[in-house]
Amino acid sequence: MEAATEFRGAAVAAWRWLAGPERWTRRRTAGEAVLALLMAVLAAGTEEIIGGDGWRPAAVAASAMVLSLLRRRFPATVLVVTGALAPVLPGYVVLLMLVGWSAGRHISDAGRALAALAGAYVLYMATTLLDAWDWQGALRLAFVSTIYFLATTVVPGLARRYWAQRRTLLHALQDRNRRLLRERSMVALQARLRERQRIAQDMHDSLGHQLALISVHTGALEVDPELTDRQREVVGVLRNASVTAMHELREVVGILRDGTEAPVDAGTGGAGAPDESRRGTAGIEALVEAGRAAGNTVALKRTGDGPPLMAAAGHAAYRIVQEALTNAYKHAPGAAIEVELRYEPDAFVVEVVNAAPARPAGEVISGGQGLTGLHERARLVGGMVHAGPVDGGGFRVAGVLPYGGGGESLPQAAPLVDAADDFRQQSTTLPRSHSEPVMDWRSDPWADLSRTERELTMALRENRTRSRGSGVALGCGIAAAAVVLLVLAVGFGAFFLVRAVGNSMIDPAEYDAISVGASEQEVRDRLPSGDSVAMSGLRGKGPKEPEGSRCLVLMSSDVPEDITVETEPVFRFCFKDGKLIEKKAYDVRR
């Protein structure tokens, strides 16, 4: 068991070492294994088709698999080794393309990449010329080999290098844009904080002073012996209202200054002040009691039972009731008011309905922003508010708010408001890398972008999409150019090979028609020159040439019926002193 565990650990360590600095996922690991196996199969199959026998196909397959796995860890070394062995091992044809493509990505330094390509080319040419050396055909062979190496190794490597550098540049630009947007959000946040602190200081200095005076004077008036019990009760309500207003002012000032609510001191203010300052569903009953104490007819009705509201949603419910009651007091004095809290299966509903006013309202001072603020507050928590007249001359304000788990963060459920109707409050995700979490206004305060910043972000998204499309088009253009170059190289090589083969083949009848003793010039005029790459591997083989003679070796134009035959029929003509002194027909092993 311990041995198996150690072996597994060693295998994992070896595989991570092969991956290098990159961490391979399971998909990448499986892909690399399948690709290495494919290279081995192609190498063995190519060697088998060309005529390799014995252990050679298996050895070439194993070496191709190893080189395929090492190409990421040692890209330059694998490129040089593959380039040196490709001319003598035909099974490395596909592997050479793969290694060139991979080297363009994994050799980071441009000078090192150029040196690796140059070294691979030099070794490739040296091995090619040494394997099929012929002084007369060396230039043609070098030219064809150069075209082949450029098409199969250099072009894929350059294309992959351009693609990798472009992706790196795009990622760098995206990171820079993300940092600029974040820095801009930080600057805007600092400006907002400074402005909020200024507003908080003004509110504290002005409203705080006035509320303190109201509280002091109502407290002194409450103990005046000349007041009746009813007047003393009304003055007590005014004093409690001023104390509550001071508590709420302190909370608002705290939120404006540092974004947190000020703690409520249980012993501060008059009776009931701490409960009334709790801005949640628990404080709605205190609002109703305060309205009743002021002489208004206010009824409270609770229906159903459900999970607790989030702190923000409870705060919104409290503000909806508070604003609706305030509007009813101002616009419908003396009218009966009904407050209903309903716990529906999917949402919490708060509804405030007042009847038609019993007497006309006097001059009312109104800022006109109360209901608008309720709409915005409900939207921020994923709810909605409806306000409008009802049959009989009354008015109705209703809010629908989502439930929550009781935490301070908003739920991840879909909001009750359609996204198309709440564009300004929707979160905007900044461009990010695949490893960063999604940022929105619920989890990242810097993602609370203004309209201008949202438009900028959307423009960056469109620009990134366009650049991605243009990058794909440019990459496709480079790939198409590489394919065209490869096709041209293959076409040129095929044409050159056909022409070279035509210059090195004769019909057997032509061989029989030539007699020994004929003039060398006459014989050479009847025969092709034999100066081609196709003959480079046939010279120097067969019977010993006559002493002091010059021989011309040509192939037979007859195609054998059995293509598996490993021998090639050739004809040899040897000349000396201007005459044909010998002609021989024999078979040469390929």
Coordinates of N, CA and C in Angstrom, one line a residue, residues 142-311:
A142 N 19.0 21.4 -51.0 CA 19.0 22.5 -49.9 C 17.8 23.4 -50.1
F143 N 17.5 23.8 -51.4 CA 16.4 24.7 -51.6 C 15.1 24.1 -51.2
V144 N 14.8 22.8 -51.7 CA 13.6 22.2 -51.3 C 13.4 22.0 -49.8
S145 N 14.5 21.6 -49.2 CA 14.5 21.4 -47.7 C 14.2 22.7 -47.0
T146 N 14.8 23.8 -47.5 CA 14.5 25.1 -46.8 C 13.1 25.4 -46.9
I147 N 12.5 25.3 -48.1 CA 11.1 25.6 -48.3 C 10.2 24.7 -47.4
Y148 N 10.6 23.5 -47.3 CA 9.8 22.6 -46.4 C 9.9 22.9 -45.0
F149 N 11.1 23.3 -44.5 CA 11.3 23.6 -43.1 C 10.6 24.9 -42.8
L150 N 10.6 25.9 -43.7 CA 9.9 27.1 -43.5 C 8.4 26.9 -43.4
A151 N 7.9 26.1 -44.3 CA 6.4 25.9 -44.3 C 5.9 25.0 -43.1
T152 N 6.7 24.1 -42.6 CA 6.2 23.2 -41.6 C 6.7 23.5 -40.2
T153 N 7.7 24.4 -40.1 CA 8.2 24.7 -38.7 C 8.2 26.2 -38.4
V154 N 8.8 27.0 -39.3 CA 8.9 28.4 -39.0 C 7.6 29.1 -39.1
V155 N 6.8 28.9 -40.1 CA 5.5 29.6 -40.2 C 4.6 29.2 -39.1
P156 N 4.4 28.0 -38.7 CA 3.5 27.7 -37.5 C 4.1 28.3 -36.3
G157 N 5.4 28.3 -36.1 CA 6.0 28.9 -34.9 C 5.8 30.4 -34.8
L158 N 5.9 31.1 -35.9 CA 5.7 32.5 -36.0 C 4.2 32.9 -35.7
A159 N 3.3 32.1 -36.4 CA 1.9 32.3 -36.2 C 1.5 32.1 -34.7
R160 N 2.0 31.0 -34.1 CA 1.7 30.8 -32.7 C 2.3 31.9 -31.8
R161 N 3.4 32.4 -32.1 CA 4.1 33.4 -31.3 C 3.3 34.7 -31.4
Y162 N 2.9 35.0 -32.6 CA 2.0 36.2 -32.8 C 0.7 36.1 -32.0
W163 N 0.1 35.0 -32.1 CA -1.2 34.7 -31.4 C -1.0 34.9 -29.9
A164 N 0.1 34.2 -29.3 CA 0.4 34.3 -27.9 C 0.7 35.7 -27.4
Q165 N 1.5 36.4 -28.2 CA 1.8 37.8 -27.8 C 0.6 38.7 -27.9
R166 N -0.3 38.5 -28.8 CA -1.5 39.3 -28.9 C -2.4 39.0 -27.8
R167 N -2.5 37.8 -27.4 CA -3.4 37.4 -26.2 C -2.8 38.1 -25.0
T168 N -1.5 38.0 -24.8 CA -0.8 38.7 -23.6 C -1.1 40.2 -23.6
L169 N -1.0 40.8 -24.8 CA -1.3 42.2 -24.9 C -2.7 42.6 -24.6
L170 N -3.6 41.8 -25.1 CA -5.0 42.0 -24.7 C -5.3 41.9 -23.3
H171 N -4.7 40.8 -22.6 CA -4.9 40.7 -21.2 C -4.3 41.8 -20.4
A172 N -3.2 42.3 -20.9 CA -2.6 43.5 -20.2 C -3.4 44.7 -20.3
L173 N -4.0 44.9 -21.5 CA -4.9 46.1 -21.7 C -6.1 46.0 -20.9
Q174 N -6.7 44.7 -20.8 CA -7.9 44.6 -20.0 C -7.6 44.8 -18.5
D175 N -6.4 44.3 -18.0 CA -6.1 44.6 -16.7 C -5.9 46.1 -16.4
R176 N -5.2 46.8 -17.4 CA -5.0 48.2 -17.2 C -6.4 48.9 -17.2
N177 N -7.3 48.6 -18.1 CA -8.6 49.2 -18.1 C -9.3 48.9 -16.8
R178 N -9.2 47.7 -16.2 CA -9.9 47.4 -15.0 C -9.3 48.2 -13.8
R179 N -7.9 48.4 -13.8 CA -7.3 49.2 -12.8 C -7.7 50.7 -12.9
L180 N -7.8 51.2 -14.2 CA -8.2 52.6 -14.3 C -9.6 52.8 -13.9
L181 N -10.5 51.9 -14.2 CA -11.9 52.0 -13.7 C -12.0 51.9 -12.2
R182 N -11.2 51.0 -11.6 CA -11.2 50.9 -10.2 C -10.6 52.2 -9.5
E183 N -9.6 52.7 -10.1 CA -9.0 53.9 -9.5 C -10.0 55.1 -9.7
R184 N -10.7 55.1 -10.8 CA -11.6 56.2 -11.0 C -12.8 56.1 -10.0
S185 N -13.2 54.8 -9.8 CA -14.3 54.6 -8.8 C -13.8 55.0 -7.4
M186 N -12.5 54.8 -7.1 CA -12.0 55.1 -5.8 C -12.0 56.7 -5.6
V187 N -11.6 57.4 -6.7 CA -11.6 58.8 -6.6 C -13.0 59.4 -6.4
A188 N -13.9 58.8 -7.2 CA -15.3 59.2 -7.0 C -15.9 58.9 -5.7
L189 N -15.5 57.7 -5.1 CA -15.9 57.4 -3.8 C -15.4 58.4 -2.7
Q190 N -14.1 58.7 -2.9 CA -13.5 59.7 -1.9 C -14.2 61.0 -2.0
A191 N -14.6 61.5 -3.3 CA -15.3 62.7 -3.4 C -16.7 62.7 -2.8
R192 N -17.4 61.5 -3.0 CA -18.7 61.4 -2.3 C -18.6 61.3 -0.8
L193 N -17.6 60.7 -0.3 CA -17.4 60.7 1.2 C -17.2 62.0 1.7
R194 N -16.3 62.8 1.0 CA -16.1 64.2 1.5 C -17.4 65.0 1.5
E195 N -18.2 64.9 0.4 CA -19.4 65.6 0.3 C -20.4 65.2 1.4
R196 N -20.5 63.9 1.6 CA -21.4 63.3 2.6 C -21.0 63.8 4.0
Q197 N -19.7 63.9 4.3 CA -19.2 64.4 5.6 C -19.6 65.9 5.8
R198 N -19.5 66.6 4.7 CA -19.9 68.0 4.7 C -21.4 68.2 5.0
I199 N -22.2 67.4 4.3 CA -23.6 67.4 4.5 C -24.0 67.0 6.0
A200 N -23.3 65.9 6.4 CA -23.6 65.5 7.8 C -23.2 66.5 8.8
Q201 N -22.1 67.2 8.6 CA -21.7 68.3 9.5 C -22.7 69.4 9.5
D202 N -23.2 69.8 8.3 CA -24.2 70.9 8.3 C -25.5 70.4 9.0
M203 N -26.0 69.2 8.7 CA -27.2 68.7 9.3 C -27.1 68.7 10.9
H204 N -25.9 68.2 11.3 CA -25.7 68.1 12.8 C -25.7 69.5 13.4
D205 N -25.1 70.5 12.7 CA -24.9 71.8 13.3 C -26.3 72.6 13.3
S206 N -27.0 72.4 12.2 CA -28.3 73.2 12.1 C -29.5 72.5 12.7
L207 N -29.8 71.3 12.1 CA -31.0 70.6 12.6 C -30.9 70.1 14.0
G208 N -29.7 69.7 14.4 CA -29.5 69.2 15.7 C -29.7 70.3 16.7
H209 N -29.2 71.5 16.4 CA -29.5 72.6 17.3 C -31.0 72.9 17.5
Q210 N -31.7 73.0 16.3 CA -33.1 73.3 16.4 C -33.9 72.3 17.1
L211 N -33.6 71.0 16.9 CA -34.3 69.9 17.5 C -34.1 69.9 19.0
A212 N -32.8 70.3 19.4 CA -32.5 70.3 20.8 C -33.3 71.5 21.5
L213 N -33.4 72.6 20.8 CA -34.3 73.7 21.4 C -35.7 73.3 21.5
I214 N -36.3 72.6 20.5 CA -37.7 72.1 20.6 C -37.8 71.2 21.7
S215 N -36.9 70.3 21.9 CA -37.0 69.3 23.0 C -37.0 70.0 24.4
V216 N -36.1 71.0 24.5 CA -36.0 71.7 25.8 C -37.2 72.5 26.1
H217 N -37.7 73.2 25.1 CA -38.9 74.1 25.3 C -40.2 73.2 25.6
T218 N -40.3 72.1 24.8 CA -41.5 71.3 25.1 C -41.4 70.6 26.4
G219 N -40.2 70.2 26.9 CA -40.0 69.7 28.2 C -40.4 70.7 29.3
A220 N -40.0 71.9 29.1 CA -40.4 72.9 30.1 C -41.9 73.2 30.0
L221 N -42.5 73.2 28.8 CA -43.9 73.5 28.7 C -44.7 72.4 29.3
E222 N -44.2 71.2 29.3 CA -45.0 70.0 29.7 C -45.3 70.1 31.2
V223 N -44.4 70.8 32.0 CA -44.6 70.9 33.4 C -45.2 72.2 33.8
D224 N -45.7 72.9 32.9 CA -46.4 74.2 33.2 C -47.7 73.9 33.9
P225 N -48.0 74.4 35.1 CA -49.2 74.1 35.8 C -50.5 74.6 35.2
E226 N -50.3 75.6 34.3 CA -51.5 76.2 33.7 C -52.1 75.3 32.6
L227 N -51.4 74.3 32.1 CA -51.9 73.5 31.0 C -52.9 72.5 31.5
T228 N -53.9 72.2 30.7 CA -54.8 71.1 31.0 C -54.2 69.8 30.7
D229 N -54.8 68.7 31.2 CA -54.3 67.4 30.9 C -54.1 67.0 29.4
R230 N -55.2 67.5 28.7 CA -55.1 67.2 27.2 C -54.0 68.0 26.6
Q231 N -53.8 69.2 27.0 CA -52.6 70.0 26.4 C -51.3 69.4 26.8
R232 N -51.2 69.0 28.1 CA -50.0 68.4 28.6 C -49.7 67.1 27.8
E233 N -50.7 66.3 27.5 CA -50.5 65.1 26.7 C -50.0 65.4 25.3
V234 N -50.6 66.4 24.7 CA -50.1 66.8 23.3 C -48.7 67.3 23.4
V235 N -48.3 68.1 24.4 CA -47.0 68.6 24.5 C -46.0 67.4 24.7
G236 N -46.4 66.4 25.5 CA -45.6 65.2 25.7 C -45.3 64.5 24.3
V237 N -46.4 64.4 23.5 CA -46.2 63.8 22.2 C -45.2 64.6 21.4
L238 N -45.3 65.9 21.4 CA -44.3 66.8 20.7 C -42.9 66.5 21.2
R239 N -42.8 66.5 22.5 CA -41.4 66.3 23.1 C -40.8 64.9 22.7
N240 N -41.7 63.8 22.7 CA -41.2 62.5 22.3 C -40.8 62.5 20.8
A241 N -41.6 63.2 20.0 CA -41.3 63.3 18.6 C -40.0 64.0 18.3
S242 N -39.7 65.1 19.1 CA -38.4 65.8 18.9 C -37.3 64.9 19.3
V243 N -37.5 64.1 20.4 CA -36.4 63.2 20.8 C -36.2 62.1 19.8
T244 N -37.2 61.6 19.3 CA -37.1 60.6 18.2 C -36.4 61.1 17.0
A245 N -36.8 62.4 16.6 CA -36.1 63.0 15.5 C -34.6 63.2 15.7
M246 N -34.3 63.5 17.0 CA -32.8 63.7 17.3 C -32.1 62.3 17.1
H247 N -32.7 61.2 17.6 CA -32.1 59.9 17.4 C -31.9 59.6 15.9
E248 N -33.0 59.8 15.1 CA -32.9 59.5 13.7 C -31.9 60.4 13.0
L249 N -31.8 61.7 13.5 CA -30.8 62.6 12.9 C -29.4 62.0 13.2
R250 N -29.2 61.5 14.4 CA -27.9 61.0 14.7 C -27.5 59.8 13.9
E251 N -28.5 58.9 13.6 CA -28.3 57.8 12.8 C -28.0 58.2 11.3
V252 N -28.7 59.2 10.8 CA -28.5 59.6 9.4 C -27.1 60.3 9.3
V253 N -26.7 61.0 10.3 CA -25.4 61.7 10.3 C -24.3 60.6 10.3
G254 N -24.5 59.5 11.1 CA -23.5 58.5 11.2 C -23.4 57.8 9.8
I255 N -24.6 57.5 9.2 CA -24.5 56.9 7.9 C -23.8 57.7 6.8
L256 N -24.1 59.0 6.9 CA -23.4 59.9 5.9 C -21.9 60.0 6.1
R257 N -21.5 59.9 7.4 CA -20.1 60.1 7.7 C -19.3 58.8 7.3
D258 N -19.7 57.7 7.8 CA -18.9 56.5 7.6 C -19.7 55.3 7.1
G259 N -21.0 55.5 6.7 CA -21.7 54.4 6.1 C -22.3 53.4 7.0
T260 N -22.3 53.7 8.3 CA -22.8 52.7 9.3 C -23.8 53.5 10.2
E261 N -24.8 52.7 10.7 CA -25.8 53.3 11.5 C -25.2 53.5 12.9
A262 N -25.6 54.6 13.5 CA -25.2 54.9 14.9 C -25.9 54.0 15.9
P263 N -25.2 53.5 16.9 CA -25.9 52.7 17.9 C -27.0 53.4 18.7
V264 N -28.0 52.7 19.0 CA -29.1 53.3 19.8 C -28.9 53.1 21.3
D265 N -28.8 54.1 22.1 CA -28.6 54.0 23.5 C -29.9 53.9 24.2
A266 N -30.0 52.8 24.9 CA -31.3 52.5 25.6 C -31.7 53.6 26.6
G267 N -30.8 54.2 27.1 CA -31.1 55.2 28.2 C -31.2 56.6 27.7
T268 N -31.1 56.8 26.4 CA -31.1 58.2 25.8 C -32.5 58.6 25.5
G269 N -32.9 59.8 25.7 CA -34.1 60.4 25.3 C -35.2 60.0 26.3
G270 N -36.4 60.3 25.8 CA -37.6 60.1 26.7 C -38.1 58.7 26.6
A271 N -39.2 58.5 27.1 CA -39.8 57.1 27.1 C -40.2 56.7 25.7
G272 N -39.8 55.5 25.4 CA -40.1 55.0 24.1 C -39.2 55.5 23.0
A273 N -38.3 56.3 23.3 CA -37.4 56.8 22.2 C -36.6 55.8 21.6
P274 N -36.0 54.8 22.3 CA -35.2 53.8 21.6 C -36.0 53.0 20.7
D275 N -37.3 52.5 21.1 CA -38.1 51.7 20.3 C -38.5 52.4 19.0
E276 N -38.9 53.7 19.2 CA -39.3 54.5 18.0 C -38.2 54.7 17.0
S277 N -37.0 54.7 17.5 CA -35.9 55.0 16.6 C -35.4 53.8 15.9
R278 N -36.0 52.6 16.2 CA -35.6 51.4 15.5 C -36.3 51.4 14.1
R279 N -35.6 51.5 13.1 CA -36.2 51.7 11.8 C -36.3 50.3 11.1
G280 N -37.3 49.6 11.5 CA -37.6 48.2 11.0 C -39.1 48.0 11.2
T281 N -39.5 46.7 10.9 CA -40.9 46.4 11.1 C -41.3 46.5 12.6
A282 N -40.4 46.3 13.5 CA -40.7 46.5 14.9 C -41.0 47.9 15.3
G283 N -40.6 48.9 14.5 CA -40.9 50.2 14.8 C -42.2 50.8 14.2
I284 N -42.9 49.9 13.4 CA -44.1 50.4 12.7 C -45.2 50.6 13.8
E285 N -45.3 49.7 14.8 CA -46.3 49.8 15.8 C -46.1 51.1 16.6
A286 N -44.9 51.5 16.8 CA -44.6 52.8 17.5 C -45.1 54.0 16.7
L287 N -44.9 53.9 15.4 CA -45.5 54.9 14.5 C -47.0 55.1 14.6
V288 N -47.6 53.9 14.6 CA -49.1 53.9 14.8 C -49.5 54.5 16.1
E289 N -48.8 54.1 17.2 CA -49.2 54.6 18.5 C -49.0 56.1 18.6
A290 N -47.9 56.6 17.9 CA -47.7 58.1 18.0 C -48.8 58.8 17.2
G291 N -49.2 58.2 16.1 CA -50.3 58.8 15.4 C -51.6 58.9 16.2
R292 N -51.9 57.8 16.9 CA -53.1 57.8 17.7 C -53.0 58.8 18.9
A293 N -51.8 58.9 19.5 CA -51.6 59.9 20.5 C -51.8 61.3 20.1
A294 N -51.6 61.5 18.8 CA -51.7 62.9 18.2 C -53.2 63.2 17.9
G295 N -54.1 62.2 18.1 CA -55.5 62.4 17.8 C -56.0 61.9 16.5
N296 N -55.2 61.1 15.8 CA -55.5 60.5 14.5 C -56.1 59.1 14.7
T297 N -57.0 58.7 13.8 CA -57.6 57.4 13.9 C -56.7 56.5 13.0
V298 N -55.9 55.7 13.6 CA -54.9 54.8 12.9 C -55.1 53.4 13.4
A299 N -55.4 52.5 12.5 CA -55.6 51.0 12.8 C -54.4 50.2 12.2
L300 N -54.0 49.2 13.0 CA -52.9 48.4 12.5 C -53.4 46.9 12.4
K301 N -53.1 46.3 11.3 CA -53.6 44.9 11.0 C -52.4 44.1 10.5
R302 N -52.2 42.9 11.2 CA -51.2 42.0 10.7 C -51.8 40.7 10.2
T303 N -51.4 40.2 9.1 CA -51.9 39.0 8.5 C -50.8 38.0 8.1
G304 N -50.9 36.8 8.6 CA -50.0 35.8 8.2 C -48.7 35.8 9.0
D305 N -47.8 34.9 8.7 CA -46.5 34.8 9.4 C -45.5 34.3 8.4
G306 N -44.3 34.9 8.4 CA -43.3 34.6 7.4 C -41.9 34.7 8.0
P307 N -40.9 34.5 7.2 CA -39.5 34.6 7.6 C -39.2 36.1 7.9
P308 N -38.2 36.4 8.6 CA -37.8 37.8 8.9 C -37.3 38.5 7.7
L309 N -37.5 39.8 7.7 CA -37.0 40.6 6.6 C -35.5 40.9 6.8
M310 N -34.9 41.2 5.7 CA -33.5 41.7 5.8 C -33.5 43.1 6.5
A311 N -32.4 43.5 7.0 CA -32.4 44.8 7.7 C -32.7 45.9 6.8

